[in-house]
Tab-separated table of C-alpha atoms in Angstrom:
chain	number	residue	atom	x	y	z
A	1	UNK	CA	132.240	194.840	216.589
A	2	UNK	CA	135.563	196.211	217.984
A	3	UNK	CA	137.649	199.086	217.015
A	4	UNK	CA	140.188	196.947	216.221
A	5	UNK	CA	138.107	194.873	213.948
A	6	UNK	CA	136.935	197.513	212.271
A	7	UNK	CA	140.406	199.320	211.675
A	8	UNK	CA	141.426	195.598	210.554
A	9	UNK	CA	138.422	195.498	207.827
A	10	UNK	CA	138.716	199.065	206.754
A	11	UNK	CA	142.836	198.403	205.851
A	12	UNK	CA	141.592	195.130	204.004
A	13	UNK	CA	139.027	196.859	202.096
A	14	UNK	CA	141.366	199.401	201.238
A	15	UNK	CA	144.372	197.162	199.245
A	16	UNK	CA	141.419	195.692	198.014
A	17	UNK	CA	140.286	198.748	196.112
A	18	UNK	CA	143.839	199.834	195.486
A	19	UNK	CA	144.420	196.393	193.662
A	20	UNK	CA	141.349	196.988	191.829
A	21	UNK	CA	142.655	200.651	190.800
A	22	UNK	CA	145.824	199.370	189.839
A	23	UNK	CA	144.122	196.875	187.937
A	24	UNK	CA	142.205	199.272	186.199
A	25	UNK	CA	145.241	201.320	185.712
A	26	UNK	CA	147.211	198.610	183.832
A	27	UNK	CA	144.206	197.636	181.449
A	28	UNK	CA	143.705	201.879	180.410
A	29	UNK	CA	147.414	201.929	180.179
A	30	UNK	CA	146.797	198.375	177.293
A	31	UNK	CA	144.569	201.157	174.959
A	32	UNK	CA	146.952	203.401	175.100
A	33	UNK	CA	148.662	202.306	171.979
A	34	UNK	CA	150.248	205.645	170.549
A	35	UNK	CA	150.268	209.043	171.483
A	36	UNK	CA	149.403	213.015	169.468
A	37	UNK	CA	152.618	212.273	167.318
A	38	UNK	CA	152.384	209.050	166.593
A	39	UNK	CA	148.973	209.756	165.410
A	40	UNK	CA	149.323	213.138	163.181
A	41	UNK	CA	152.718	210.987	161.838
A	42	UNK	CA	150.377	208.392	160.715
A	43	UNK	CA	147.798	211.242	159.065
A	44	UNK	CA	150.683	212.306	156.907
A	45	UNK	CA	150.983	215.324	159.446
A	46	UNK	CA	153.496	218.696	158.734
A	47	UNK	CA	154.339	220.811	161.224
A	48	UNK	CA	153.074	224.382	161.401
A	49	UNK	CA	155.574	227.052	159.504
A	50	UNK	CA	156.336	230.023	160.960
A	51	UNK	CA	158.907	232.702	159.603
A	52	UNK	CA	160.514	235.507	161.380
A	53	UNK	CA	157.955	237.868	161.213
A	54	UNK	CA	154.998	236.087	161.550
A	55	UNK	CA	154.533	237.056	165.074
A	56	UNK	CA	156.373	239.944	166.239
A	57	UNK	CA	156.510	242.501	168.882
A	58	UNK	CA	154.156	245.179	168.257
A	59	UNK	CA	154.217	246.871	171.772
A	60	UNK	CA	156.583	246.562	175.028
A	61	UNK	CA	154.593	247.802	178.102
A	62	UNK	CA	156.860	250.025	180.394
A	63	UNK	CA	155.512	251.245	183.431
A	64	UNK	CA	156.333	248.486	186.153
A	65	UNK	CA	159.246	248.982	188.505
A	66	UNK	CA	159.341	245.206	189.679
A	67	UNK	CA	159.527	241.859	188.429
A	68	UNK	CA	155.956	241.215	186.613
A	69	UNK	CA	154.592	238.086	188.226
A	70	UNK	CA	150.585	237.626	186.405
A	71	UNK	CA	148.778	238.939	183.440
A	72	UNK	CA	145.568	238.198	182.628
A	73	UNK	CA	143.278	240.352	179.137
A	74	UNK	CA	139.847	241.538	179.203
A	75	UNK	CA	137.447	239.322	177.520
A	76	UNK	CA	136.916	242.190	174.930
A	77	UNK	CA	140.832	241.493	173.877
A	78	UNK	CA	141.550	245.629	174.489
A	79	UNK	CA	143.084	245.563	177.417
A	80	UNK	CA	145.420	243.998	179.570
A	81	UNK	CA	146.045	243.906	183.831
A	82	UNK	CA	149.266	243.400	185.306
A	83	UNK	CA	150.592	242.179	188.691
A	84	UNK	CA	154.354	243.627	189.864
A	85	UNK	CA	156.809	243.188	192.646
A	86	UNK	CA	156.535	246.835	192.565
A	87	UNK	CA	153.440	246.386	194.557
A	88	UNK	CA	150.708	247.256	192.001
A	89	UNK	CA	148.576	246.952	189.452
A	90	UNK	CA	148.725	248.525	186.502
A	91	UNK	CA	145.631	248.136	183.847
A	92	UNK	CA	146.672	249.161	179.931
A	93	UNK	CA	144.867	249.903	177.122
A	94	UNK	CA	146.880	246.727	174.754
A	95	UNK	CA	146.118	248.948	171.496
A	96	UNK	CA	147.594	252.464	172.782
A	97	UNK	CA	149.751	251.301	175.608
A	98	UNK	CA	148.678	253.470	177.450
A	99	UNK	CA	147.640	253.223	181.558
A	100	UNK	CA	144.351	253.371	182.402
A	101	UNK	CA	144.945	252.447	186.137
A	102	UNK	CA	147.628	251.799	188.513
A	103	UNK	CA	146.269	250.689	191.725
A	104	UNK	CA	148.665	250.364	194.775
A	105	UNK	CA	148.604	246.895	196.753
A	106	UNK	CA	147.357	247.273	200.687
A	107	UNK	CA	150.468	244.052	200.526
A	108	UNK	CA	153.078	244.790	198.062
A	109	UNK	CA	153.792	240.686	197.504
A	110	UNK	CA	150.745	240.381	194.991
A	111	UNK	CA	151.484	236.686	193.259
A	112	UNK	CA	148.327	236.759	190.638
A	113	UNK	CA	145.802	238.782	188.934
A	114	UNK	CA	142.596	238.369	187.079
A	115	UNK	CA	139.726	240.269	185.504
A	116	UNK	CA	136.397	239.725	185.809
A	117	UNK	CA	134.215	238.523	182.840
A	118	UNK	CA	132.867	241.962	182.098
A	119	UNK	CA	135.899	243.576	182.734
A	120	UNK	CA	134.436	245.887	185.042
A	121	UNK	CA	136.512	244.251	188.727
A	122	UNK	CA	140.333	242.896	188.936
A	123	UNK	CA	141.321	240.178	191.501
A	124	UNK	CA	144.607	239.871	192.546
A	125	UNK	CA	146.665	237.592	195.786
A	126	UNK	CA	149.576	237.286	197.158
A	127	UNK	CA	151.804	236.600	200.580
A	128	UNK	CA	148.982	238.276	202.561
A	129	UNK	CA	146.634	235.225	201.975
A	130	UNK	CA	143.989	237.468	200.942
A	131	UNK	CA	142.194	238.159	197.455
A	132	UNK	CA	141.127	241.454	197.109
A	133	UNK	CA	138.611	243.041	194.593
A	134	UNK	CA	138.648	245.710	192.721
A	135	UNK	CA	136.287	248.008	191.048
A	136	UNK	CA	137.657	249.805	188.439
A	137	UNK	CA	134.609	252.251	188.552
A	138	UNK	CA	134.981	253.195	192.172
A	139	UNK	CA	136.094	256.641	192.886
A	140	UNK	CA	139.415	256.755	193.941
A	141	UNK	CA	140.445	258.306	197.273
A	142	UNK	CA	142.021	261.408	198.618
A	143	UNK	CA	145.300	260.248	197.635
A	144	UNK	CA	144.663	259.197	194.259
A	145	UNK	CA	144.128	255.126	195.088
A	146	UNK	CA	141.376	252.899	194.120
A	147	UNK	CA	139.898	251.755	197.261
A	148	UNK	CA	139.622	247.623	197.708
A	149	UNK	CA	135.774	246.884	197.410
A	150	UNK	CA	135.752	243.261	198.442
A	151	UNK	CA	138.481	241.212	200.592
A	152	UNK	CA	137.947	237.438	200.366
A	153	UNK	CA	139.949	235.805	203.153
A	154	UNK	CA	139.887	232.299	204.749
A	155	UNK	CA	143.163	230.736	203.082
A	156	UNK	CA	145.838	229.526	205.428
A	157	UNK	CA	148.731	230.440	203.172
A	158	UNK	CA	149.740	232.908	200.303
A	159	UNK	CA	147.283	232.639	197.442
A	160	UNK	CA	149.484	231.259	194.311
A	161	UNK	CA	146.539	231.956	191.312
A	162	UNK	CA	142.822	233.203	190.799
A	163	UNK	CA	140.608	232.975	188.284
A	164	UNK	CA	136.978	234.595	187.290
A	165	UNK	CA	134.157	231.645	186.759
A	166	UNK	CA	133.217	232.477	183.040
A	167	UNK	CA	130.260	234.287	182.365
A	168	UNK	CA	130.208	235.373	185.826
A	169	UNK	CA	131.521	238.453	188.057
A	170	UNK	CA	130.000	237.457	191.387
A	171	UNK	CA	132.536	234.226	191.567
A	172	UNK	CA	136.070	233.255	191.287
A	173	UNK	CA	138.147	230.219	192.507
A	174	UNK	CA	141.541	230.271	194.057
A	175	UNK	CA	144.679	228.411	194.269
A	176	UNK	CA	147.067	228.746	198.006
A	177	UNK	CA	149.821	227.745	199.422
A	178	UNK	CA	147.455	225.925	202.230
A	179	UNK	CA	147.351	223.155	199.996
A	180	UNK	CA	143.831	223.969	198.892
A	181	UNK	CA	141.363	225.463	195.980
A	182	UNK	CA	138.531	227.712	197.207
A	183	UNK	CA	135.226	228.571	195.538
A	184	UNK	CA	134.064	232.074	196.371
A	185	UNK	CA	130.742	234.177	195.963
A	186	UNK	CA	132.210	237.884	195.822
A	187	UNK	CA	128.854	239.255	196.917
A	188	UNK	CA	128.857	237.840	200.327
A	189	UNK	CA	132.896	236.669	200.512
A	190	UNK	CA	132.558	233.938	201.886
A	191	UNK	CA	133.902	230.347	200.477
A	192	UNK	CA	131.496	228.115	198.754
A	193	UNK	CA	133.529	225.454	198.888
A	194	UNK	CA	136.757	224.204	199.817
A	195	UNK	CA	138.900	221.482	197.813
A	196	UNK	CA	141.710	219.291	199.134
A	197	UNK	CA	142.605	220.322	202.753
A	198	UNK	CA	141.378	217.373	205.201
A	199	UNK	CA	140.506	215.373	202.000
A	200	UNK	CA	142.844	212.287	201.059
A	201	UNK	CA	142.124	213.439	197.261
A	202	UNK	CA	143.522	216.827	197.702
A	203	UNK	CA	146.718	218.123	196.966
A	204	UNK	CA	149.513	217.029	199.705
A	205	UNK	CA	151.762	220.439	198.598
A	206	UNK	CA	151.339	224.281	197.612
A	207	UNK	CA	148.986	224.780	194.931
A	208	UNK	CA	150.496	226.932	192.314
A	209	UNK	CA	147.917	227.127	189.569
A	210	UNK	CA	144.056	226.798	188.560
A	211	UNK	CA	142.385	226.735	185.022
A	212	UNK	CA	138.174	226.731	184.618
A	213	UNK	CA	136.999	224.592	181.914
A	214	UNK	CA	135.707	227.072	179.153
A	215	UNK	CA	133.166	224.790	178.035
A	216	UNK	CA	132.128	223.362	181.446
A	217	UNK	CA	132.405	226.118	184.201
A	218	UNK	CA	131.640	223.730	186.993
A	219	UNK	CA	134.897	221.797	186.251
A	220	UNK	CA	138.661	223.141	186.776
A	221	UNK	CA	141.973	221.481	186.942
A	222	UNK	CA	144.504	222.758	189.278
A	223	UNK	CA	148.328	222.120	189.337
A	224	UNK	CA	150.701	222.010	192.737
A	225	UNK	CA	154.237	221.595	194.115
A	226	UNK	CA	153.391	217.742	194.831
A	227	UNK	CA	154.066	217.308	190.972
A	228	UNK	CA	150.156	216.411	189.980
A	229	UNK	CA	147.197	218.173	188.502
A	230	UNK	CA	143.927	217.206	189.504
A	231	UNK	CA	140.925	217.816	187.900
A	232	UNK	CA	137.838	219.273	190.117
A	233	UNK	CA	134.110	219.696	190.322
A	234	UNK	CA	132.568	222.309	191.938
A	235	UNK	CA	129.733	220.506	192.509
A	236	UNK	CA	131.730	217.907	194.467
A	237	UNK	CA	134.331	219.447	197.113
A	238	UNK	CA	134.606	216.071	199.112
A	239	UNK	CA	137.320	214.526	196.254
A	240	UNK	CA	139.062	215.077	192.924
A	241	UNK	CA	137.719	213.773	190.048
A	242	UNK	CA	140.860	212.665	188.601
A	243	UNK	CA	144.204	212.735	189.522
A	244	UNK	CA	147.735	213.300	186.717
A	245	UNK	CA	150.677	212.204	187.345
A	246	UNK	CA	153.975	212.319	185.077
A	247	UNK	CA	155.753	215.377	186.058
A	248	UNK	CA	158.682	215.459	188.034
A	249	UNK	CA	159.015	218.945	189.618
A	250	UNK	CA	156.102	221.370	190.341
A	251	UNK	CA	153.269	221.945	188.135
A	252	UNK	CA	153.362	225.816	187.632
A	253	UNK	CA	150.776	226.820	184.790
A	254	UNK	CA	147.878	224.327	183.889
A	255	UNK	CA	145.352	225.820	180.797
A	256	UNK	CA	142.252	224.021	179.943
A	257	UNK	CA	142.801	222.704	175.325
A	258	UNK	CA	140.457	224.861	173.573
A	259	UNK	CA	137.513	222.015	173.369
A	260	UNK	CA	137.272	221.325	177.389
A	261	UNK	CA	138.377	217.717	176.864
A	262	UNK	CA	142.029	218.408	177.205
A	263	UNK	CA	144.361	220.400	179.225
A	264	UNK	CA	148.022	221.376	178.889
A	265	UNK	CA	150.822	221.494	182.192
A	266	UNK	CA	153.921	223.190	182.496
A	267	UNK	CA	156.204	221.994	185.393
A	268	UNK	CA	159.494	222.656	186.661
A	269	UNK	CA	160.948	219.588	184.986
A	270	UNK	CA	160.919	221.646	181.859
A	271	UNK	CA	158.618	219.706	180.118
A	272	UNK	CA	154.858	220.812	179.105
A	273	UNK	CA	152.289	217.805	178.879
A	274	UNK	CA	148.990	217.298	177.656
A	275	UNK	CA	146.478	215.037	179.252
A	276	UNK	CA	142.797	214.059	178.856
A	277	UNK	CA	140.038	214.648	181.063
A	278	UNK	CA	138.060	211.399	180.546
A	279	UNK	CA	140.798	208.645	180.142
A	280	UNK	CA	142.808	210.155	182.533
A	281	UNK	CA	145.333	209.497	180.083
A	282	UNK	CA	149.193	211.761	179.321
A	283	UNK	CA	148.663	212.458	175.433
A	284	UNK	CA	151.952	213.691	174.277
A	285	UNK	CA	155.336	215.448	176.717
A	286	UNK	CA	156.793	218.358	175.245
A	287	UNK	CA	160.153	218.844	176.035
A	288	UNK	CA	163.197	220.976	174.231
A	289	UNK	CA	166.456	218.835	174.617
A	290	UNK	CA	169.393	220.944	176.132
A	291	UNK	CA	172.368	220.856	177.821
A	292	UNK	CA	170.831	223.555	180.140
A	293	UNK	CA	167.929	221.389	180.694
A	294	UNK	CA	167.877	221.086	184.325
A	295	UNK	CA	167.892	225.157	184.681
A	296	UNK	CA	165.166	225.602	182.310
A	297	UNK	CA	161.543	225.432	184.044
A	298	UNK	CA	158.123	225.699	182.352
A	299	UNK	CA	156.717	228.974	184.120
A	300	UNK	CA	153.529	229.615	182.046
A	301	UNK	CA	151.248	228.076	179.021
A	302	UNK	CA	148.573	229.245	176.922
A	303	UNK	CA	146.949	227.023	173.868
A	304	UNK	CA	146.069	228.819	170.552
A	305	UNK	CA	142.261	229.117	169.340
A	306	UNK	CA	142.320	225.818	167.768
A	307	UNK	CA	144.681	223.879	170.039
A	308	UNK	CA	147.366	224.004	167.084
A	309	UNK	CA	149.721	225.790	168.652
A	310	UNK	CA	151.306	225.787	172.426
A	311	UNK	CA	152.934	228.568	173.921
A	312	UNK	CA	154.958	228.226	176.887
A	313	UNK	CA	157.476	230.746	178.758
A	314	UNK	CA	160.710	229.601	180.329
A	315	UNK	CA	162.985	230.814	183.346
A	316	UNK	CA	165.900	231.289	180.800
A	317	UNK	CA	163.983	233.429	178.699
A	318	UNK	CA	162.904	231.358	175.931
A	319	UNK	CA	159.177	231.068	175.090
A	320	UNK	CA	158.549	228.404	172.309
A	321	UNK	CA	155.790	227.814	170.415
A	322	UNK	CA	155.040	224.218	170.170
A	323	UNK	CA	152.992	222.708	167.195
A	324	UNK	CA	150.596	220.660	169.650
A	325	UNK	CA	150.495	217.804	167.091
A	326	UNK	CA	153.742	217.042	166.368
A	327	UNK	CA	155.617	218.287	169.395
A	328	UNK	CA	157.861	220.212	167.612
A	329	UNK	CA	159.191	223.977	168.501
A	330	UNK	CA	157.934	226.172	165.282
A	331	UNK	CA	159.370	229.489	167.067
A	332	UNK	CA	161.222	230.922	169.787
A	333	UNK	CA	160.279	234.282	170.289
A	334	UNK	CA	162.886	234.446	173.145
A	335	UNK	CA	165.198	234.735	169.894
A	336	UNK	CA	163.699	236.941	168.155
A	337	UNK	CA	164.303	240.814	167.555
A	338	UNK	CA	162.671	242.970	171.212
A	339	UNK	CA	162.746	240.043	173.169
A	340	UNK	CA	162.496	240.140	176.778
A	341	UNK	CA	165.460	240.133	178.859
A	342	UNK	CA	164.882	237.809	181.776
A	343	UNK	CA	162.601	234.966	182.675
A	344	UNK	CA	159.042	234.455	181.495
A	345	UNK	CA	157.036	234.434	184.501
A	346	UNK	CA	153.774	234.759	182.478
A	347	UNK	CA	151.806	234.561	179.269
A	348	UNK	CA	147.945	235.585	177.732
A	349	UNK	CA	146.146	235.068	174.988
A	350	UNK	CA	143.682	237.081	173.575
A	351	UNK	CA	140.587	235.875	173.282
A	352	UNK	CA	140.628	236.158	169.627
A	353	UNK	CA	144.139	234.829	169.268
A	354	UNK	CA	145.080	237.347	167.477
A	355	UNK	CA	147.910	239.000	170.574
A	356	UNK	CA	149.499	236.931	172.905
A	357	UNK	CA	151.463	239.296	175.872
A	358	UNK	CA	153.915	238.234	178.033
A	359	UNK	CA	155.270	239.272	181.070
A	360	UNK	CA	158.902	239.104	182.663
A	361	UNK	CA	161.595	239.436	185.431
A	362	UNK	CA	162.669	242.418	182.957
A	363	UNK	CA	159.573	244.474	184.356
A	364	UNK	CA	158.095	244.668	181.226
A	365	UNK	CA	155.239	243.338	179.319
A	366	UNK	CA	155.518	242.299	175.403
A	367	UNK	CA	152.655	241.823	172.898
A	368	UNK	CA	153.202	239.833	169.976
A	369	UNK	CA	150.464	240.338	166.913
A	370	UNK	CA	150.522	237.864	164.044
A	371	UNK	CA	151.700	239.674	161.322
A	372	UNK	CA	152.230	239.912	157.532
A	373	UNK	CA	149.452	237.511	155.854
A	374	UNK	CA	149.634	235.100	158.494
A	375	UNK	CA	146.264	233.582	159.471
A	376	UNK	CA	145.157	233.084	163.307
A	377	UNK	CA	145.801	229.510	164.242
């Protein structure tokens, strides 16, 4: 058999299986007869009430000279690291406020940060393509700076997001500007796997964000530029699982829904949306109506313990906390009293949802504690 009659049977098997997939598509898209609001509307649903000093800001974190670009808390809720223009790291104690590192960048353009399950390392990435590691027990050097103990490199372009594998210190995953995710072992540093790239599946612009499935560590979604999210397994490099569509700007913050099933977007088309993992399916688009709309971009998400409650940071300021079932905004804190006074470039949970922190163009970090009687939700 010719080349040519090959090429000729490959392009005919190929509408064939896109005619398939779009039949597929259109008999999922038949179920999908109502959406999260629809639903909790039918239940009788009320949205979540929230006064003015139900959350509230119990500490402002001053010590950055730069924009703050990433945040990410310990797993034992205490304490807090923090990315900067400035060029460094700074690591606080979230119950004192106090500094309990500040580690200066070998590149001052540091994009992300993350600790490491047992809170004993920090990642962080930026414009020099690299993720370093740090260990926050190291002694520091002659001139007072915490040497870098492990530098992962291979990416092709600036590294946009990083995140620990749960449970584990020796691996993380990262998201670049190459178009690509990569799986690393921090022992040896060297990449475990690579996804998207030379693969069709993969993303076809920068990848801006990554989030590991809590209840499945081998699976993670990742959001880009191109205006999807795809969903990942580590096990399985070659392809996405699943491609999401919907958005219509870039996908900057994607954050796995409390039971693994779920995960929540923000994009620059100001809207936040929440899709599902095994239908593929967009559940429910949350979006503020504004006049200043268009200038208003979803920077940064974060779900609450239960999935009730949606937080989501803004480039005008705002962050709003959405009731997840009825799509409604229950609080802004951006108008509340200590509010920060620029754009909300990123937000953290607690892992006990008891503090959420955010972080701003203001060079200062916020944390907000549930106060009065008010339960967790």
């Amino acid at each position: 058999m010719s080349v040519a009659e090959l090429r000729e049977r490959h392009m005919a098997a190929a509408e064939t299986v896109n005619a398939l997939r779009e039949r597929v598509n259109q008999k999922r898209l038949l179920l999908l007869d109502t959406d999260v609001v629809g639903y909790a509307r039918s239940q009788g649903m009320t949205p979540v009430c929230f006064g003015q000093t139900d959350l509230i800001c119990c500490r402002t974190l001053q010590g950055h000279t730069g924009k703050v670009y990433s945040l990410d808390w310990t797993p034992e809720k205490n304490r807090i690291v923090s990315a900067s223009q400035d060029g460094r790291l700074i690591v606080w104690n979230a119950l004192t406020s106090q500094k309990t590192h500040s580690i200066k960048l070998p590149c001052a353009w540091v994009m992300t940060c993350a600790f490491s399950p047992t809170g004993q390392s920090v990642a962080c990435g930026g414009l020099d393509s690299v993720c370093s590691i740090f260990n926050l027990n190291s002694p520091t050097d002659k001139e007072g700076n915490l040497p870098v103990s492990r530098m992962l490199t291979g990416h092709k372009g600036y590294i946009s997001c990083c995140q620990y594998v749960p449970d584990e210190d020796t691996h993380l995953i990262t998201g670049s500007g190459d178009q690509t995710c990569v799986f690393w072992d921090i022992t040896t540093g060297l990449r475990t796997s690579v996804f998207g790239g030379e693969f069709q599946s993969g993303h076809t612009a920068d990848v801006l964000s990554v989030s590991i499935n809590g209840s499945n560590s081998r699976m993670f979604v990742s959001g880009s530029s191109d205006a999807t999210a795809r969903l990942w397994d580590t096990r399985v490099a070659s392809r996405a699982v699943r491609t999401f569509h919907g958005h219509g700007g870039d996908v900057n913050a994607v954050k796995f829904f409390p039971d693994g099933y779920r995960f929540g977007t923000g994009s620059d088309d100001g809207t936040c949306r929440l899709f599902d993992i095994r239908t593929g399916h967009q559940l429910q688009v949350y979006s503020q109506q504004s006049s200043d709309n268009d200038d208003c971009h979803a920077t940064s998400i974060a779900f609450s313990i239960s999935g009730r409650l949606l937080f989501a940071g803004y480039s005008n300021g705002n962050c709003y906390v959405w009731d997840t079932l009825l799509a409604k905004v229950v609080l802004n804190l951006g108008s509340l009293q200590n509010s920060h006074e620029g754009r909300i470039s990123c937000l953290g949970l607690s892992s006990d949802g008891s503090a959420l922190c955010t972080g701003s163009s203001d060079s200062n970090l916020k944390i907000w504690a549930f106060g009065g009687h008010r339960r967790v939700v």
